[in-house]
Amino acid sequence: MTSVSTATGIVAQDVCKSFGDHVALDKVSLAVEEGTILALLGPNGAGKTTMVRILSTLIPADAGSMRISGHDVVTDPDGVRAVIGVTGQFSAVDNLLTGAENLQLMADLRHLGREAGRRRVAGLLEQFDLTDAAHKLLSTYSGGMRRRLDLAMTLVDQPRVIFLDEPTTGLDPRSRRTMWQIIRELATAGVTVLLTTQYLDEADQLADRIAVLDQGRIVAEGTPAELKSRIPGGHFRLHFADPHLLHSASELLPAAAPDQEQLVLQIPADGTADSLRGLLDELHEAHISVERLTIHTPDLDDVFFAVTGSHVTAQLNGDPAPQGVPLS
């Protein structure tokens, strides 16, 4: 279970939510430190968007306690709304207005005042590289431009916490990377970010910590490196020039699995420099030359598929495996 502190940007403890007979969230606890990014991963229907909607006061939880920058979500929803920004899965922009008009409308709704609002709009247009398109209708904007504008609108009143619900869905690779850079800069500036995403590489690139939801429960949590280190399956692949060398290496390394057709030997390993050095020294002493070597270490894809409905959930959480259930 996540340890929580009132000093964190987002604190949620034992949050529960059901829709009829369907349990969407089952005692979910999260803690996101100020100025950091938490990526919330999970398959469709796992409860990610429900969690965001509860934390942003859009729907109530059935049970649990939640605080955003010190404000209680249940007893002080107005205080929560004053310090958060929310970017949903679909751009919340007005197609009949220009980019600048969309931002100015948000500034007016936030009661920034005429001059302060104009300065804020101009600054956001520049920050999000939308100055040249500021006075064009939204119908002329690309998908990436619309998402940048949507995020800019979320930031009009400089929220301390932002919720990004799949912010790069449908974007091309260049637009996704632009959004990544903007999100990194927000965290560097001290903004707390809770990000839901279907893109595992996005979580790996951006998140300080990752929590994986499956069937309404947190099944794994940690830094990207911590989660990947707990999954078995790392290995070295040795490529040989002829079958005789492959055979010699197979006899030397009995734990390895040879592929006679591709002349490849796969050796279980943790991917560390020490294990690689030891392997190469052993081959060198035996006068076995290797044509090529590749290293595979578990990635977030491995983590995701392992913990969403898998028997290795206990291992990822650092718990002993249930009796009779293998971990590999």
CSV table of N, CA, C and O in Angstrom, one decimal, residues 20 63 83 86 96 101-102 108 117 142 145 154 163 191 205 217 259 285 291:
chain,number,residue,atom,x,y,z
A,20,GLY,N,-23.5,0.5,-9.7
A,20,GLY,CA,-24.3,-0.7,-9.6
A,20,GLY,C,-23.5,-1.8,-9.0
A,20,GLY,O,-22.9,-1.7,-8.0
A,63,ALA,N,-16.3,5.8,-0.8
A,63,ALA,CA,-15.6,5.8,0.5
A,63,ALA,C,-14.1,6.2,0.2
A,63,ALA,O,-13.7,6.3,-0.9
A,83,VAL,N,-7.1,24.9,-7.2
A,83,VAL,CA,-5.7,24.6,-7.4
A,83,VAL,C,-5.4,23.6,-8.4
A,83,VAL,O,-4.3,23.2,-8.6
A,86,VAL,N,-7.6,20.3,-15.3
A,86,VAL,CA,-7.9,19.0,-15.8
A,86,VAL,C,-7.9,19.0,-17.4
A,86,VAL,O,-8.6,19.9,-18.0
A,96,LEU,N,-15.7,27.3,-32.8
A,96,LEU,CA,-16.2,28.5,-33.5
A,96,LEU,C,-15.4,29.7,-33.1
A,96,LEU,O,-15.6,30.8,-33.5
A,101,GLU,N,-9.1,33.4,-28.6
A,101,GLU,CA,-10.4,33.6,-28.0
A,101,GLU,C,-10.7,32.5,-27.0
A,101,GLU,O,-11.3,32.7,-26.0
A,102,ASN,N,-10.3,31.3,-27.3
A,102,ASN,CA,-10.5,30.2,-26.4
A,102,ASN,C,-9.8,30.4,-25.1
A,102,ASN,O,-10.4,30.3,-24.0
A,108,ASP,N,-11.3,34.8,-18.7
A,108,ASP,CA,-12.5,35.6,-18.2
A,108,ASP,C,-13.3,34.7,-17.2
A,108,ASP,O,-13.7,35.2,-16.1
A,117,GLY,N,-5.4,39.0,-17.8
A,117,GLY,CA,-5.8,37.9,-18.8
A,117,GLY,C,-5.1,38.0,-20.1
A,117,GLY,O,-4.7,37.0,-20.6
A,142,SER,N,-4.4,21.5,-36.4
A,142,SER,CA,-4.1,20.1,-36.4
A,142,SER,C,-4.4,19.5,-35.1
A,142,SER,O,-4.7,20.2,-34.1
A,145,MET,N,-2.0,20.7,-32.4
A,145,MET,CA,-2.2,22.0,-32.0
A,145,MET,C,-3.4,22.1,-31.1
A,145,MET,O,-3.4,22.9,-30.1
A,154,THR,N,-6.0,24.7,-19.7
A,154,THR,CA,-5.9,24.1,-18.3
A,154,THR,C,-5.0,24.9,-17.4
A,154,THR,O,-5.2,25.0,-16.2
A,163,PHE,N,-4.4,17.2,-13.8
A,163,PHE,CA,-4.7,15.8,-14.2
A,163,PHE,C,-4.8,15.7,-15.7
A,163,PHE,O,-5.5,16.4,-16.3
A,191,VAL,N,4.8,21.9,-10.7
A,191,VAL,CA,3.4,21.4,-10.8
A,191,VAL,C,3.4,19.9,-10.6
A,191,VAL,O,4.3,19.2,-11.1
A,205,GLN,N,9.0,7.4,-20.2
A,205,GLN,CA,9.7,8.7,-20.5
A,205,GLN,C,9.4,9.7,-19.5
A,205,GLN,O,10.3,10.5,-19.1
A,217,ARG,N,-8.0,-2.2,-8.6
A,217,ARG,CA,-7.0,-2.3,-7.5
A,217,ARG,C,-5.6,-1.9,-8.1
A,217,ARG,O,-5.3,-2.2,-9.2
A,259,ASP,N,19.5,-21.9,-30.2
A,259,ASP,CA,18.7,-21.9,-31.4
A,259,ASP,C,19.6,-22.3,-32.6
A,259,ASP,O,20.4,-21.5,-33.1
A,285,GLU,N,38.1,-17.1,-21.9
A,285,GLU,CA,39.0,-18.2,-21.4
A,285,GLU,C,38.8,-19.5,-22.1
A,285,GLU,O,39.7,-20.3,-22.2
A,291,GLU,N,30.1,-13.6,-32.5
A,291,GLU,CA,30.0,-12.6,-33.6
A,291,GLU,C,29.3,-11.4,-33.2
A,291,GLU,O,29.7,-10.2,-33.5
